[in-house]
Amino acid sequence: MIMGAFLGLLQTASPDLAWTTVQRGALKAASAEYDVGITLSAACRDSSFVVAIAGLPPVEGNAEYRKLDVSLRDNTLVSSNWNIAPNSSGSVVVSLAPSVYARRLRATDSFTIRIPAQGETPARRYQLALPSDHTALDAIMASCDVPFENPADAAYDPSETHIIWERTPRITIPSTLPSTDYAEVLVQCSVDGEGRPQDCAVLEERPARSGFARHAIQMVRTGKVRQINGEPIQAGSSFATVMTYRVQDSPR
């Protein structure tokens, strides 16, 4: 698994403000470590790409996701949801849209993370200067075929999207099968006044260029949305959803 090997690489990150490349077998990572204990990393293995934050204060319980406020597009903090890495107690989190975050990390000079208050634990805020030379990060992205630019990033809403479908998307088998046994695509769309998806864009395709992205958009457009985050739909509202393809059980 890429995540297990990746957690091992995090222990060898450089303390300098630079993207440092570390390799273990087929897994390559670029990491930047900070004196506050935080490490930003991007890794590629067998066309699978991840972006992670390590060194966060642990959380209690067995949650699968952790909410962070981040400066994804500019200095404005937005709520985002991250997968909690196995056996990390929340100290390591993995982006749900790693390509979007990698492009942000290479295109700006700082990245802010705010951990919301939890019970009696006050909020924490980390403002991290980013390395000016992102050659090592670029190399990791290139090895996983991650594009350096995607206009759809501007529309990405990293907060969790709860969708209630009036009509669920019609799941069909691609006329041209993807080049891999497994592929998933993160699609973001807006809706018209009737809840029909429109202006859909691919934010993430794993693995890159799998050949599943166009079909994933076609399937999403066959659906009709009733509610987004518990609210009745309004024209122009947006949502994100993941479409998955598996050889074993067809797309779902």
CSV table of C-alpha atoms in Angstrom, one decimal:
chain,number,residue,atom,x,y,z
A,1,MET,CA,0.0,0.0,0.0
A,2,ILE,CA,1.3,3.5,-0.9
A,3,MET,CA,0.1,4.9,2.4
A,4,GLY,CA,2.1,2.5,4.6
A,5,ALA,CA,5.4,3.0,2.7
A,6,PHE,CA,4.7,6.8,2.6
A,7,LEU,CA,4.4,7.0,6.4
A,8,GLY,CA,7.9,5.5,6.7
A,9,LEU,CA,9.3,8.1,4.3
A,10,LEU,CA,8.0,10.9,6.5
A,11,GLN,CA,10.5,10.0,9.2
A,12,THR,CA,13.4,11.0,6.9
A,13,ALA,CA,12.2,14.5,5.8
A,14,SER,CA,14.8,17.3,5.8
A,15,PRO,CA,14.6,20.0,8.4
A,16,ASP,CA,15.5,22.7,5.8
A,17,LEU,CA,13.0,24.9,4.0
A,18,ALA,CA,13.2,22.9,0.7
A,19,TRP,CA,11.4,20.2,-1.1
A,20,THR,CA,13.6,17.2,-0.5
A,21,THR,CA,13.3,14.0,-2.5
A,22,VAL,CA,13.3,10.7,-0.7
A,23,GLN,CA,12.9,7.3,-2.5
A,24,ARG,CA,12.1,3.9,-1.2
A,25,GLY,CA,11.7,1.3,-3.9
A,26,ALA,CA,9.0,2.4,-6.3
A,27,LEU,CA,7.8,5.1,-3.9
A,28,LYS,CA,9.2,8.6,-4.3
A,29,ALA,CA,8.3,11.6,-2.2
A,30,ALA,CA,9.0,15.3,-1.9
A,31,SER,CA,8.8,16.6,1.6
A,32,ALA,CA,9.3,20.0,3.4
A,33,GLU,CA,9.7,19.8,7.2
A,34,TYR,CA,9.1,22.7,9.6
A,35,ASP,CA,10.4,23.4,13.1
A,36,VAL,CA,6.9,23.5,14.4
A,37,GLY,CA,6.8,19.7,13.7
A,38,ILE,CA,4.6,19.9,10.6
A,39,THR,CA,5.7,18.1,7.4
A,40,LEU,CA,4.1,18.7,3.9
A,41,SER,CA,4.7,15.8,1.5
A,42,ALA,CA,3.7,14.6,-2.0
A,43,ALA,CA,4.4,11.1,-3.1
A,44,CYS,CA,4.0,8.9,-6.2
A,45,ARG,CA,4.0,5.2,-6.5
A,46,ASP,CA,2.6,3.1,-9.4
A,47,SER,CA,0.7,6.1,-10.8
A,48,SER,CA,-1.0,6.7,-7.4
A,49,PHE,CA,-0.4,10.2,-6.1
A,50,VAL,CA,-0.9,11.5,-2.5
A,51,VAL,CA,-0.5,14.8,-0.7
A,52,ALA,CA,-0.3,14.6,3.1
A,53,ILE,CA,0.2,16.7,6.2
A,54,ALA,CA,2.0,15.1,9.1
A,55,GLY,CA,2.8,16.3,12.7
A,56,LEU,CA,-0.7,17.4,13.6
A,57,PRO,CA,-1.9,17.1,17.2
A,58,PRO,CA,-3.7,13.7,17.5
A,59,VAL,CA,-7.4,13.4,17.8
A,60,GLU,CA,-9.5,11.1,20.0
A,61,GLY,CA,-11.8,8.4,18.7
A,62,ASN,CA,-11.8,6.5,15.4
A,63,ALA,CA,-12.8,9.1,12.9
A,64,GLU,CA,-12.0,8.5,9.2
A,65,TYR,CA,-11.8,12.2,8.4
A,66,ARG,CA,-10.4,15.4,9.9
A,67,LYS,CA,-11.5,18.9,9.3
A,68,LEU,CA,-8.9,21.6,8.7
A,69,ASP,CA,-9.2,25.2,7.5
A,70,VAL,CA,-6.7,25.9,4.8
A,71,SER,CA,-5.6,28.7,2.4
A,72,LEU,CA,-6.3,26.7,-0.8
A,73,ARG,CA,-6.7,29.5,-3.3
A,74,ASP,CA,-5.5,32.7,-1.6
A,75,ASN,CA,-5.1,33.9,2.0
A,76,THR,CA,-8.8,33.2,2.8
A,77,LEU,CA,-9.2,30.1,5.0
A,78,VAL,CA,-11.7,27.5,3.8
A,79,SER,CA,-13.0,24.4,5.5
A,80,SER,CA,-11.6,21.2,4.1
A,81,ASN,CA,-11.9,17.5,4.9
A,82,TRP,CA,-8.9,15.1,4.9
A,83,ASN,CA,-8.6,11.3,5.2
A,84,ILE,CA,-6.9,10.3,8.4
A,85,ALA,CA,-4.0,7.9,7.7
A,86,PRO,CA,-4.2,4.5,9.3
A,87,ASN,CA,-2.8,4.1,12.8
A,88,SER,CA,-1.9,7.8,12.9
A,89,SER,CA,-4.5,9.0,15.5
A,90,GLY,CA,-5.1,11.9,13.2
A,91,SER,CA,-1.5,13.2,13.2
A,92,VAL,CA,-1.2,12.4,9.5
A,93,VAL,CA,-3.9,13.3,7.1
A,94,VAL,CA,-4.2,12.8,3.3
A,95,SER,CA,-5.9,15.1,0.8
A,96,LEU,CA,-9.0,14.0,-1.0
A,97,ALA,CA,-7.9,16.0,-4.0
A,98,PRO,CA,-4.1,15.7,-4.0
A,99,SER,CA,-3.5,17.2,-7.5
A,100,VAL,CA,-5.4,20.3,-6.5
A,101,TYR,CA,-3.3,20.8,-3.4
A,102,ALA,CA,0.0,20.0,-5.1
A,103,ARG,CA,-0.7,22.7,-7.7
A,104,ARG,CA,-1.4,25.1,-4.9
A,105,LEU,CA,1.8,24.3,-3.1
A,106,ARG,CA,3.9,25.0,-6.1
A,107,ALA,CA,2.1,28.2,-7.1
A,108,THR,CA,2.2,30.2,-3.9
A,109,ASP,CA,4.8,31.3,-1.2
A,110,SER,CA,2.9,30.2,1.9
A,111,PHE,CA,0.3,27.7,3.0
A,112,THR,CA,-1.9,28.2,6.1
A,113,ILE,CA,-3.4,25.4,8.2
A,114,ARG,CA,-5.9,26.1,11.0
A,115,ILE,CA,-7.0,23.2,13.3
A,116,PRO,CA,-10.5,24.1,14.6
A,117,ALA,CA,-11.0,24.0,18.4
A,118,GLN,CA,-12.0,20.6,19.8
A,119,GLY,CA,-13.7,20.6,23.2
A,120,GLU,CA,-11.4,22.4,25.6
A,121,THR,CA,-8.5,22.3,23.1
A,122,PRO,CA,-8.1,25.7,21.5
A,123,ALA,CA,-7.7,26.2,17.8
A,124,ARG,CA,-4.1,26.1,16.3
A,125,ARG,CA,-2.9,27.9,13.3
A,126,TYR,CA,0.3,27.2,11.2
A,127,GLN,CA,1.4,29.7,8.6
A,128,LEU,CA,4.0,27.8,6.6
A,129,ALA,CA,6.4,29.5,4.2
A,130,LEU,CA,6.9,27.3,1.1
A,131,PRO,CA,10.2,26.6,-0.7
A,132,SER,CA,10.8,29.0,-3.6
A,133,ASP,CA,12.4,26.2,-5.6
A,134,HIS,CA,9.8,23.5,-6.3
A,135,THR,CA,11.9,21.4,-8.7
A,136,ALA,CA,11.6,18.3,-6.4
A,137,LEU,CA,7.9,18.7,-6.0
A,138,ASP,CA,7.5,19.1,-9.8
A,139,ALA,CA,9.4,15.9,-10.4
A,140,ILE,CA,7.1,13.9,-8.1
A,141,MET,CA,4.1,15.4,-9.9
A,142,ALA,CA,5.5,14.6,-13.3
A,143,SER,CA,6.3,11.0,-12.3
A,144,CYS,CA,2.6,10.5,-11.6
A,145,ASP,CA,1.4,12.5,-14.7
A,146,VAL,CA,-0.1,15.2,-12.5
A,147,PRO,CA,-0.8,18.4,-14.6
A,148,PHE,CA,0.9,21.5,-13.3
A,149,GLU,CA,-2.2,23.6,-14.2
A,150,ASN,CA,-5.9,22.9,-14.2
A,151,PRO,CA,-8.4,25.8,-14.6
A,152,ALA,CA,-11.0,23.7,-12.7
A,153,ASP,CA,-9.1,24.2,-9.5
A,154,ALA,CA,-10.6,27.7,-9.1
A,155,ALA,CA,-14.1,26.1,-8.7
A,156,TYR,CA,-13.0,23.4,-6.2
A,157,ASP,CA,-14.8,23.5,-2.9
A,158,PRO,CA,-12.8,21.4,-0.4
A,159,SER,CA,-15.6,21.2,2.2
A,160,GLU,CA,-17.4,17.9,2.5
A,161,THR,CA,-20.4,17.7,0.1
A,162,HIS,CA,-23.4,15.7,1.2
A,163,ILE,CA,-25.6,15.1,-1.8
A,164,ILE,CA,-29.2,13.8,-1.8
A,165,TRP,CA,-30.1,12.7,-5.3
A,166,GLU,CA,-33.6,13.2,-6.8
A,167,ARG,CA,-32.4,10.8,-9.5
A,168,THR,CA,-29.1,9.0,-9.0
A,169,PRO,CA,-26.6,9.0,-11.9
A,170,ARG,CA,-27.0,6.1,-14.3
A,171,ILE,CA,-24.1,3.8,-14.0
A,172,THR,CA,-22.9,2.4,-17.3
A,173,ILE,CA,-19.8,0.5,-18.5
A,174,PRO,CA,-17.5,2.7,-20.6
A,175,SER,CA,-17.5,2.1,-24.3
A,176,THR,CA,-13.7,2.2,-24.1
A,177,LEU,CA,-12.5,0.5,-21.0
A,178,PRO,CA,-9.9,2.3,-18.8
A,179,SER,CA,-6.3,1.2,-19.0
A,180,THR,CA,-6.2,0.0,-15.4
A,181,ASP,CA,-8.2,-2.4,-13.2
A,182,TYR,CA,-9.2,0.5,-10.9
A,183,ALA,CA,-9.8,4.2,-11.5
A,184,GLU,CA,-11.5,7.0,-9.7
A,185,VAL,CA,-12.4,10.5,-10.8
A,186,LEU,CA,-13.3,13.5,-8.6
A,187,VAL,CA,-15.9,15.5,-10.5
A,188,GLN,CA,-17.2,18.9,-9.5
A,189,CYS,CA,-20.4,20.3,-11.1
A,190,SER,CA,-22.8,23.2,-10.6
A,191,VAL,CA,-26.6,22.6,-10.9
A,192,ASP,CA,-29.3,24.4,-12.7
A,193,GLY,CA,-32.6,25.4,-11.1
A,194,GLU,CA,-34.0,21.9,-11.5
A,195,GLY,CA,-30.9,20.2,-9.9
A,196,ARG,CA,-29.5,19.0,-13.2
A,197,PRO,CA,-25.6,18.8,-13.1
A,198,GLN,CA,-23.9,21.2,-15.5
A,199,ASP,CA,-20.5,22.8,-16.1
A,200,CYS,CA,-18.9,19.6,-14.8
A,201,ALA,CA,-15.1,19.5,-14.6
A,202,VAL,CA,-12.6,16.8,-13.6
A,203,LEU,CA,-10.5,17.9,-10.6
A,204,GLU,CA,-8.7,14.6,-10.0
A,205,GLU,CA,-8.2,11.4,-12.0
A,206,ARG,CA,-6.4,8.5,-10.3
A,207,PRO,CA,-4.4,7.2,-12.0
A,208,ALA,CA,-3.9,10.1,-14.4
A,209,ARG,CA,-5.0,9.5,-18.0
A,210,SER,CA,-6.8,6.3,-17.1
A,211,GLY,CA,-9.4,7.0,-19.8
A,212,PHE,CA,-12.2,7.0,-17.3
A,213,ALA,CA,-12.6,10.8,-16.8
A,214,ARG,CA,-14.9,11.6,-19.7
A,215,HIS,CA,-17.2,8.7,-19.0
A,216,ALA,CA,-17.4,9.7,-15.3
A,217,ILE,CA,-18.7,13.1,-16.3
A,218,GLN,CA,-21.2,11.6,-18.6
A,219,MET,CA,-22.6,9.4,-15.8
A,220,VAL,CA,-22.8,12.3,-13.3
A,221,ARG,CA,-24.8,14.4,-15.8
A,222,THR,CA,-27.5,11.7,-15.9
A,223,GLY,CA,-28.4,12.4,-12.3
A,224,LYS,CA,-30.6,15.1,-10.7
A,225,VAL,CA,-29.8,16.6,-7.3
A,226,ARG,CA,-32.4,17.3,-4.6
A,227,GLN,CA,-30.3,18.7,-1.8
A,228,ILE,CA,-26.7,19.8,-1.3
A,229,ASN,CA,-25.4,19.9,2.4
A,230,GLY,CA,-29.0,19.7,3.6
A,231,GLU,CA,-30.2,22.7,1.7
A,232,PRO,CA,-32.6,22.7,-1.3
A,233,ILE,CA,-30.8,23.2,-4.5
A,234,GLN,CA,-30.3,26.7,-6.0
A,235,ALA,CA,-29.2,27.4,-9.5
A,236,GLY,CA,-25.4,27.8,-9.4
A,237,SER,CA,-24.8,25.7,-6.3
A,238,SER,CA,-21.9,23.3,-6.7
A,239,PHE,CA,-21.0,19.8,-5.5
A,240,ALA,CA,-18.2,17.3,-5.8
A,241,THR,CA,-18.5,13.6,-6.1
A,242,VAL,CA,-16.2,10.6,-6.8
A,243,MET,CA,-17.0,8.1,-9.5
A,244,THR,CA,-15.2,4.8,-9.3
A,245,TYR,CA,-14.4,2.1,-11.8
A,246,ARG,CA,-13.4,-1.5,-10.8
A,247,VAL,CA,-12.9,-4.4,-13.1
A,248,GLN,CA,-14.3,-6.8,-10.5
A,249,ASP,CA,-17.7,-5.2,-10.1
A,250,SER,CA,-18.1,-2.7,-12.9
A,251,PRO,CA,-18.3,1.1,-12.3
A,252,ARG,CA,-20.1,2.4,-9.2
